[in-house]
Amino acid sequence: MGALCVSAFIAPQLSQAAPPPVSISPNGQGRLLIIGDSLSVGTDYFGKLQTRIERLAIWPSVFIDDKSGRKASLAAPILEKQLNADTTAIVIALGTNDMISRTESWYPQYVIDLVMTKTRNLPVLWVNTEFSALGRRDWISRSVRFNRALVKAQARWPQLRIADWNTSFVPKAASRFIADGVHLTVSGYKTRASFTVNALRVYGTQVVDATTTTTSTTTTSTSTSTVPPTTTP
């Protein structure tokens, strides 16, 4: 009850504050929004993902919204809440939890289109799914289905690009999955961070090349990441 009283007290002060300036860089880029699950939490925590993206100097603002157990279906309301005038590009790193819990053959296309309808035609990079080859066969087969649906979705959504984690990740030595066949070792998360940064470098070049707006910029960065769990993705 105390916290509620404090929020009610400071709200009028916040409402009087001037809105933050739009952050658009000379290359026409503003805020990069990344939405993910616990794989993204681990990638940011162990692989310093946000810091490494900032070093690319493509987007002046990087916002990571990731949470353990998140399904792709939940990206739709998050996009409605998080997209603002500064956002110029989106990364979706979801689908793993969906393929663990949803068995319907129609579901991948449905959830991909559900998310894409909320992206306001902004460029989207979607990190596809990957399970351990030694893990559950049903999860692996659903992952294949989801990744194929992503490829097909590009015909419906021309602004959609795919970061092919499924093909790129070849676990070796310490860079591998843990026992659940879903999450990664610390080394594995570092590998995923390097993959993501490289994919964003290419993606960012494509986005910049398609941009015609040029304005001034300020640099900011925020994240909702927490220490990653070792169970639900």
mmCIF file of N, CA, C and O in Angstrom, residues 35-41 43 67-75 92-103 107-108 111-112 115 126-132 136 138-147 150 163 165-166 169 177 180-184 189 192 231-233:
data_model
loop_
_atom_site.group_PDB
_atom_site.id
_atom_site.type_symbol
_atom_site.label_atom_id
_atom_site.label_comp_id
_atom_site.label_asym_id
_atom_site.label_seq_id
_atom_site.Cartn_x
_atom_site.Cartn_y
_atom_site.Cartn_z
ATOM 1 N N ILE A 35 13.136 -7.884 -28.132
ATOM 2 C CA ILE A 35 12.199 -8.606 -27.277
ATOM 3 C C ILE A 35 12.590 -10.077 -27.248
ATOM 4 O O ILE A 35 12.699 -10.714 -28.303
ATOM 5 N N GLY A 36 12.827 -10.618 -26.062
ATOM 6 C CA GLY A 36 13.286 -11.995 -25.985
ATOM 7 C C GLY A 36 12.823 -12.719 -24.733
ATOM 8 O O GLY A 36 12.067 -12.195 -23.911
ATOM 9 N N ASP A 37 13.312 -13.959 -24.597
ATOM 10 C CA ASP A 37 12.998 -14.803 -23.443
ATOM 11 C C ASP A 37 14.267 -15.006 -22.622
ATOM 12 O O ASP A 37 15.181 -14.178 -22.672
ATOM 13 N N SER A 38 14.361 -16.094 -21.872
ATOM 14 C CA SER A 38 15.526 -16.295 -21.015
ATOM 15 C C SER A 38 16.802 -16.538 -21.811
ATOM 16 O O SER A 38 17.901 -16.300 -21.297
ATOM 17 N N LEU A 39 16.688 -16.991 -23.052
ATOM 18 C CA LEU A 39 17.887 -17.107 -23.878
ATOM 19 C C LEU A 39 18.484 -15.723 -24.131
ATOM 20 O O LEU A 39 19.708 -15.552 -24.152
ATOM 21 N N SER A 40 17.626 -14.736 -24.297
ATOM 22 C CA SER A 40 18.101 -13.364 -24.461
ATOM 23 C C SER A 40 18.650 -12.810 -23.147
ATOM 24 O O SER A 40 19.636 -12.064 -23.139
ATOM 25 N N VAL A 41 18.009 -13.186 -22.036
ATOM 26 C CA VAL A 41 18.514 -12.771 -20.731
ATOM 27 C C VAL A 41 19.939 -13.276 -20.545
ATOM 28 O O VAL A 41 20.844 -12.524 -20.169
ATOM 29 N N THR A 43 22.046 -14.277 -22.863
ATOM 30 C CA THR A 43 22.930 -13.701 -23.874
ATOM 31 C C THR A 43 23.395 -12.320 -23.470
ATOM 32 O O THR A 43 24.566 -11.962 -23.646
ATOM 33 N N LYS A 67 12.371 -11.687 -20.767
ATOM 34 C CA LYS A 67 11.813 -12.279 -19.561
ATOM 35 C C LYS A 67 11.737 -13.794 -19.710
ATOM 36 O O LYS A 67 11.381 -14.307 -20.770
ATOM 37 N N SER A 68 12.058 -14.495 -18.657
ATOM 38 C CA SER A 68 12.017 -15.957 -18.679
ATOM 39 C C SER A 68 10.595 -16.457 -18.920
ATOM 40 O O SER A 68 9.632 -15.898 -18.389
ATOM 41 N N GLY A 69 10.482 -17.508 -19.725
ATOM 42 C CA GLY A 69 9.193 -18.132 -19.972
ATOM 43 C C GLY A 69 8.338 -17.433 -21.005
ATOM 44 O O GLY A 69 7.218 -17.858 -21.264
ATOM 45 N N ARG A 70 8.841 -16.382 -21.619
ATOM 46 C CA ARG A 70 8.019 -15.593 -22.539
ATOM 47 C C ARG A 70 7.797 -16.339 -23.854
ATOM 48 O O ARG A 70 8.723 -16.862 -24.455
ATOM 49 N N LYS A 71 6.540 -16.340 -24.299
ATOM 50 C CA LYS A 71 6.180 -16.905 -25.590
ATOM 51 C C LYS A 71 6.113 -15.800 -26.639
ATOM 52 O O LYS A 71 5.928 -14.621 -26.321
ATOM 53 N N ALA A 72 6.208 -16.191 -27.890
ATOM 54 C CA ALA A 72 6.142 -15.220 -28.978
ATOM 55 C C ALA A 72 4.819 -14.474 -28.987
ATOM 56 O O ALA A 72 4.759 -13.303 -29.361
ATOM 57 N N SER A 73 3.755 -15.147 -28.579
ATOM 58 C CA SER A 73 2.440 -14.506 -28.567
ATOM 59 C C SER A 73 2.422 -13.258 -27.686
ATOM 60 O O SER A 73 1.649 -12.325 -27.935
ATOM 61 N N LEU A 74 3.276 -13.223 -26.669
ATOM 62 C CA LEU A 74 3.306 -12.082 -25.762
ATOM 63 C C LEU A 74 4.051 -10.891 -26.351
ATOM 64 O O LEU A 74 4.023 -9.796 -25.777
ATOM 65 N N ALA A 75 4.710 -11.084 -27.471
ATOM 66 C CA ALA A 75 5.401 -9.959 -28.103
ATOM 67 C C ALA A 75 4.418 -8.935 -28.651
ATOM 68 O O ALA A 75 4.741 -7.748 -28.740
ATOM 69 N N ILE A 92 13.165 -9.690 -32.691
ATOM 70 C CA ILE A 92 12.337 -10.645 -31.968
ATOM 71 C C ILE A 92 13.143 -11.935 -31.799
ATOM 72 O O ILE A 92 13.558 -12.541 -32.791
ATOM 73 N N ALA A 93 13.387 -12.320 -30.559
ATOM 74 C CA ALA A 93 14.118 -13.566 -30.282
ATOM 75 C C ALA A 93 13.212 -14.457 -29.440
ATOM 76 O O ALA A 93 13.468 -14.726 -28.267
ATOM 77 N N LEU A 94 12.134 -14.908 -30.066
ATOM 78 C CA LEU A 94 11.105 -15.695 -29.383
ATOM 79 C C LEU A 94 10.647 -16.858 -30.255
ATOM 80 O O LEU A 94 10.843 -16.838 -31.466
ATOM 81 N N GLY A 95 10.008 -17.814 -29.616
ATOM 82 C CA GLY A 95 9.496 -18.981 -30.320
ATOM 83 C C GLY A 95 9.832 -20.279 -29.617
ATOM 84 O O GLY A 95 9.142 -21.292 -29.780
ATOM 85 N N THR A 96 10.882 -20.259 -28.810
ATOM 86 C CA THR A 96 11.315 -21.475 -28.120
ATOM 87 C C THR A 96 10.238 -21.994 -27.168
ATOM 88 O O THR A 96 9.876 -23.175 -27.193
ATOM 89 N N ASN A 97 9.709 -21.118 -26.327
ATOM 90 C CA ASN A 97 8.680 -21.556 -25.379
ATOM 91 C C ASN A 97 7.410 -22.002 -26.084
ATOM 92 O O ASN A 97 6.726 -22.921 -25.623
ATOM 93 N N ASP A 98 7.106 -21.350 -27.196
ATOM 94 C CA ASP A 98 5.926 -21.742 -27.963
ATOM 95 C C ASP A 98 6.069 -23.176 -28.467
ATOM 96 O O ASP A 98 5.123 -23.968 -28.419
ATOM 97 N N MET A 99 7.257 -23.507 -28.974
ATOM 98 C CA MET A 99 7.455 -24.830 -29.541
ATOM 99 C C MET A 99 7.577 -25.915 -28.470
ATOM 100 O O MET A 99 7.421 -27.101 -28.754
ATOM 101 N N ILE A 100 7.830 -25.522 -27.241
ATOM 102 C CA ILE A 100 7.806 -26.473 -26.132
ATOM 103 C C ILE A 100 6.367 -26.825 -25.757
ATOM 104 O O ILE A 100 6.057 -27.974 -25.447
ATOM 105 N N SER A 101 5.470 -25.830 -25.835
ATOM 106 C CA SER A 101 4.120 -26.022 -25.303
ATOM 107 C C SER A 101 3.021 -26.146 -26.351
ATOM 108 O O SER A 101 1.948 -26.675 -26.059
ATOM 109 N N ARG A 102 3.264 -25.685 -27.578
ATOM 110 C CA ARG A 102 2.212 -25.699 -28.593
ATOM 111 C C ARG A 102 2.520 -26.748 -29.658
ATOM 112 O O ARG A 102 3.579 -26.722 -30.289
ATOM 113 N N THR A 103 1.569 -27.651 -29.859
ATOM 114 C CA THR A 103 1.782 -28.758 -30.795
ATOM 115 C C THR A 103 1.062 -28.573 -32.127
ATOM 116 O O THR A 103 1.315 -29.317 -33.073
ATOM 117 N N TYR A 107 0.026 -23.292 -35.651
ATOM 118 C CA TYR A 107 0.393 -22.264 -34.678
ATOM 119 C C TYR A 107 1.562 -21.378 -35.108
ATOM 120 O O TYR A 107 1.495 -20.150 -34.926
ATOM 121 N N PRO A 108 2.664 -21.914 -35.646
ATOM 122 C CA PRO A 108 3.775 -21.026 -36.004
ATOM 123 C C PRO A 108 3.378 -19.883 -36.932
ATOM 124 O O PRO A 108 3.721 -18.726 -36.669
ATOM 125 N N VAL A 111 1.238 -17.277 -34.930
ATOM 126 C CA VAL A 111 1.893 -16.415 -33.954
ATOM 127 C C VAL A 111 2.862 -15.458 -34.633
ATOM 128 O O VAL A 111 3.028 -14.305 -34.194
ATOM 129 N N ILE A 112 3.501 -15.897 -35.702
ATOM 130 C CA ILE A 112 4.398 -15.002 -36.442
ATOM 131 C C ILE A 112 3.610 -13.831 -37.022
ATOM 132 O O ILE A 112 4.008 -12.664 -36.901
ATOM 133 N N VAL A 115 2.469 -11.327 -34.331
ATOM 134 C CA VAL A 115 3.529 -10.397 -33.938
ATOM 135 C C VAL A 115 3.780 -9.354 -35.023
ATOM 136 O O VAL A 115 3.865 -8.153 -34.751
ATOM 137 N N TRP A 126 14.256 -11.491 -36.872
ATOM 138 C CA TRP A 126 13.736 -12.538 -35.984
ATOM 139 C C TRP A 126 14.788 -13.633 -35.847
ATOM 140 O O TRP A 126 15.196 -14.239 -36.834
ATOM 141 N N VAL A 127 15.227 -13.888 -34.620
ATOM 142 C CA VAL A 127 16.188 -14.958 -34.343
ATOM 143 C C VAL A 127 15.423 -16.274 -34.270
ATOM 144 O O VAL A 127 14.535 -16.441 -33.440
ATOM 145 N N ASN A 128 15.756 -17.217 -35.145
ATOM 146 C CA ASN A 128 14.991 -18.461 -35.175
ATOM 147 C C ASN A 128 15.379 -19.397 -34.032
ATOM 148 O O ASN A 128 16.226 -19.062 -33.197
ATOM 149 N N THR A 129 14.761 -20.563 -33.975
ATOM 150 C CA THR A 129 14.861 -21.437 -32.808
ATOM 151 C C THR A 129 15.823 -22.597 -33.032
ATOM 152 O O THR A 129 16.051 -23.041 -34.156
ATOM 153 N N GLU A 130 16.348 -23.086 -31.917
ATOM 154 C CA GLU A 130 17.289 -24.202 -31.957
ATOM 155 C C GLU A 130 17.242 -24.947 -30.630
ATOM 156 O O GLU A 130 17.294 -24.334 -29.556
ATOM 157 N N PHE A 131 17.113 -26.280 -30.709
ATOM 158 C CA PHE A 131 17.171 -27.139 -29.533
ATOM 159 C C PHE A 131 18.356 -28.094 -29.686
ATOM 160 O O PHE A 131 18.824 -28.347 -30.794
ATOM 161 N N SER A 132 18.802 -28.636 -28.576
ATOM 162 C CA SER A 132 19.895 -29.593 -28.627
ATOM 163 C C SER A 132 19.505 -30.826 -29.430
ATOM 164 O O SER A 132 18.393 -31.345 -29.298
ATOM 165 N N ARG A 136 14.722 -33.497 -26.623
ATOM 166 C CA ARG A 136 13.450 -34.109 -26.978
ATOM 167 C C ARG A 136 13.173 -33.978 -28.472
ATOM 168 O O ARG A 136 13.255 -32.896 -29.046
ATOM 169 N N ASP A 138 10.334 -34.260 -30.071
ATOM 170 C CA ASP A 138 9.147 -33.488 -30.433
ATOM 171 C C ASP A 138 9.443 -31.994 -30.434
ATOM 172 O O ASP A 138 8.950 -31.249 -31.285
ATOM 173 N N TRP A 139 10.271 -31.527 -29.509
ATOM 174 C CA TRP A 139 10.649 -30.114 -29.498
ATOM 175 C C TRP A 139 11.453 -29.767 -30.753
ATOM 176 O O TRP A 139 11.259 -28.710 -31.353
ATOM 177 N N ILE A 140 12.344 -30.658 -31.114
ATOM 178 C CA ILE A 140 13.183 -30.420 -32.294
ATOM 179 C C ILE A 140 12.326 -30.339 -33.557
ATOM 180 O O ILE A 140 12.509 -29.446 -34.397
ATOM 181 N N SER A 141 11.368 -31.253 -33.702
ATOM 182 C CA SER A 141 10.529 -31.257 -34.899
ATOM 183 C C SER A 141 9.647 -30.010 -34.958
ATOM 184 O O SER A 141 9.421 -29.437 -36.037
ATOM 185 N N ARG A 142 9.172 -29.555 -33.815
ATOM 186 C CA ARG A 142 8.370 -28.325 -33.798
ATOM 187 C C ARG A 142 9.235 -27.116 -34.116
ATOM 188 O O ARG A 142 8.779 -26.161 -34.756
ATOM 189 N N SER A 143 10.480 -27.144 -33.671
ATOM 190 C CA SER A 143 11.406 -26.064 -33.986
ATOM 191 C C SER A 143 11.627 -25.957 -35.485
ATOM 192 O O SER A 143 11.649 -24.860 -36.055
ATOM 193 N N VAL A 144 11.788 -27.103 -36.137
ATOM 194 C CA VAL A 144 11.931 -27.126 -37.596
ATOM 195 C C VAL A 144 10.705 -26.500 -38.251
ATOM 196 O O VAL A 144 10.813 -25.699 -39.191
ATOM 197 N N ARG A 145 9.524 -26.847 -37.747
ATOM 198 C CA ARG A 145 8.269 -26.303 -38.273
ATOM 199 C C ARG A 145 8.221 -24.786 -38.105
ATOM 200 O O ARG A 145 7.837 -24.062 -39.026
ATOM 201 N N PHE A 146 8.628 -24.312 -36.937
ATOM 202 C CA PHE A 146 8.600 -22.875 -36.675
ATOM 203 C C PHE A 146 9.564 -22.133 -37.599
ATOM 204 O O PHE A 146 9.220 -21.095 -38.175
ATOM 205 N N ASN A 147 10.765 -22.673 -37.760
ATOM 206 C CA ASN A 147 11.759 -22.016 -38.603
ATOM 207 C C ASN A 147 11.334 -21.988 -40.070
ATOM 208 O O ASN A 147 11.586 -21.007 -40.781
ATOM 209 N N LEU A 150 8.845 -19.233 -40.445
ATOM 210 C CA LEU A 150 9.494 -17.921 -40.510
ATOM 211 C C LEU A 150 9.939 -17.599 -41.929
ATOM 212 O O LEU A 150 9.756 -16.484 -42.424
ATOM 213 N N ALA A 163 17.592 -14.108 -38.487
ATOM 214 C CA ALA A 163 18.926 -14.411 -37.973
ATOM 215 C C ALA A 163 18.974 -15.917 -37.738
ATOM 216 O O ALA A 163 18.312 -16.433 -36.824
ATOM 217 N N TRP A 165 20.104 -18.624 -36.270
ATOM 218 C CA TRP A 165 20.798 -19.250 -35.144
ATOM 219 C C TRP A 165 20.782 -20.765 -35.278
ATOM 220 O O TRP A 165 21.732 -21.447 -34.917
ATOM 221 N N ASN A 166 19.712 -21.306 -35.818
ATOM 222 C CA ASN A 166 19.560 -22.754 -35.966
ATOM 223 C C ASN A 166 20.700 -23.359 -36.774
ATOM 224 O O ASN A 166 21.268 -24.394 -36.405
ATOM 225 N N PHE A 169 24.618 -22.215 -35.025
ATOM 226 C CA PHE A 169 25.123 -22.727 -33.758
ATOM 227 C C PHE A 169 25.485 -24.201 -33.874
ATOM 228 O O PHE A 169 24.611 -25.063 -33.981
ATOM 229 N N PHE A 177 24.689 -26.757 -25.162
ATOM 230 C CA PHE A 177 23.476 -26.718 -24.345
ATOM 231 C C PHE A 177 23.742 -27.336 -22.977
ATOM 232 O O PHE A 177 24.620 -28.192 -22.824
ATOM 233 N N ASP A 180 19.007 -29.514 -20.069
ATOM 234 C CA ASP A 180 17.610 -29.421 -20.491
ATOM 235 C C ASP A 180 17.444 -29.358 -22.003
ATOM 236 O O ASP A 180 16.332 -29.443 -22.520
ATOM 237 N N GLY A 181 18.537 -29.215 -22.735
ATOM 238 C CA GLY A 181 18.467 -29.190 -24.190
ATOM 239 C C GLY A 181 17.943 -27.890 -24.761
ATOM 240 O O GLY A 181 17.693 -27.788 -25.972
ATOM 241 N N VAL A 182 17.774 -26.882 -23.917
ATOM 242 C CA VAL A 182 17.214 -25.594 -24.337
ATOM 243 C C VAL A 182 18.174 -24.450 -24.033
ATOM 244 O O VAL A 182 18.506 -23.649 -24.913
ATOM 245 N N HIS A 183 18.617 -24.385 -22.780
ATOM 246 C CA HIS A 183 19.496 -23.309 -22.353
ATOM 247 C C HIS A 183 20.950 -23.635 -22.641
ATOM 248 O O HIS A 183 21.295 -24.779 -22.964
ATOM 249 N N LEU A 184 21.799 -22.617 -22.496
ATOM 250 C CA LEU A 184 23.196 -22.750 -22.877
ATOM 251 C C LEU A 184 24.127 -22.634 -21.679
ATOM 252 O O LEU A 184 23.750 -22.091 -20.640
ATOM 253 N N TYR A 189 26.292 -18.969 -24.236
ATOM 254 C CA TYR A 189 25.655 -17.653 -24.287
ATOM 255 C C TYR A 189 26.592 -16.625 -24.925
ATOM 256 O O TYR A 189 26.156 -15.732 -25.655
ATOM 257 N N ARG A 192 26.336 -17.100 -28.539
ATOM 258 C CA ARG A 192 25.085 -16.524 -29.047
ATOM 259 C C ARG A 192 25.188 -14.993 -29.130
ATOM 260 O O ARG A 192 24.649 -14.385 -30.058
ATOM 261 N N THR A 231 16.338 -22.760 -16.117
ATOM 262 C CA THR A 231 15.266 -23.693 -16.501
ATOM 263 C C THR A 231 14.447 -23.129 -17.647
ATOM 264 O O THR A 231 14.844 -23.214 -18.782
ATOM 265 N N THR A 232 13.303 -22.492 -17.354
ATOM 266 C CA THR A 232 12.389 -22.085 -18.424
ATOM 267 C C THR A 232 12.981 -21.018 -19.309
ATOM 268 O O THR A 232 13.491 -20.032 -18.813
ATOM 269 N N PRO A 233 12.928 -21.179 -20.651
ATOM 270 C CA PRO A 233 13.504 -20.185 -21.538
ATOM 271 C C PRO A 233 12.601 -18.971 -21.640
ATOM 272 O O PRO A 233 11.439 -18.988 -21.306
#
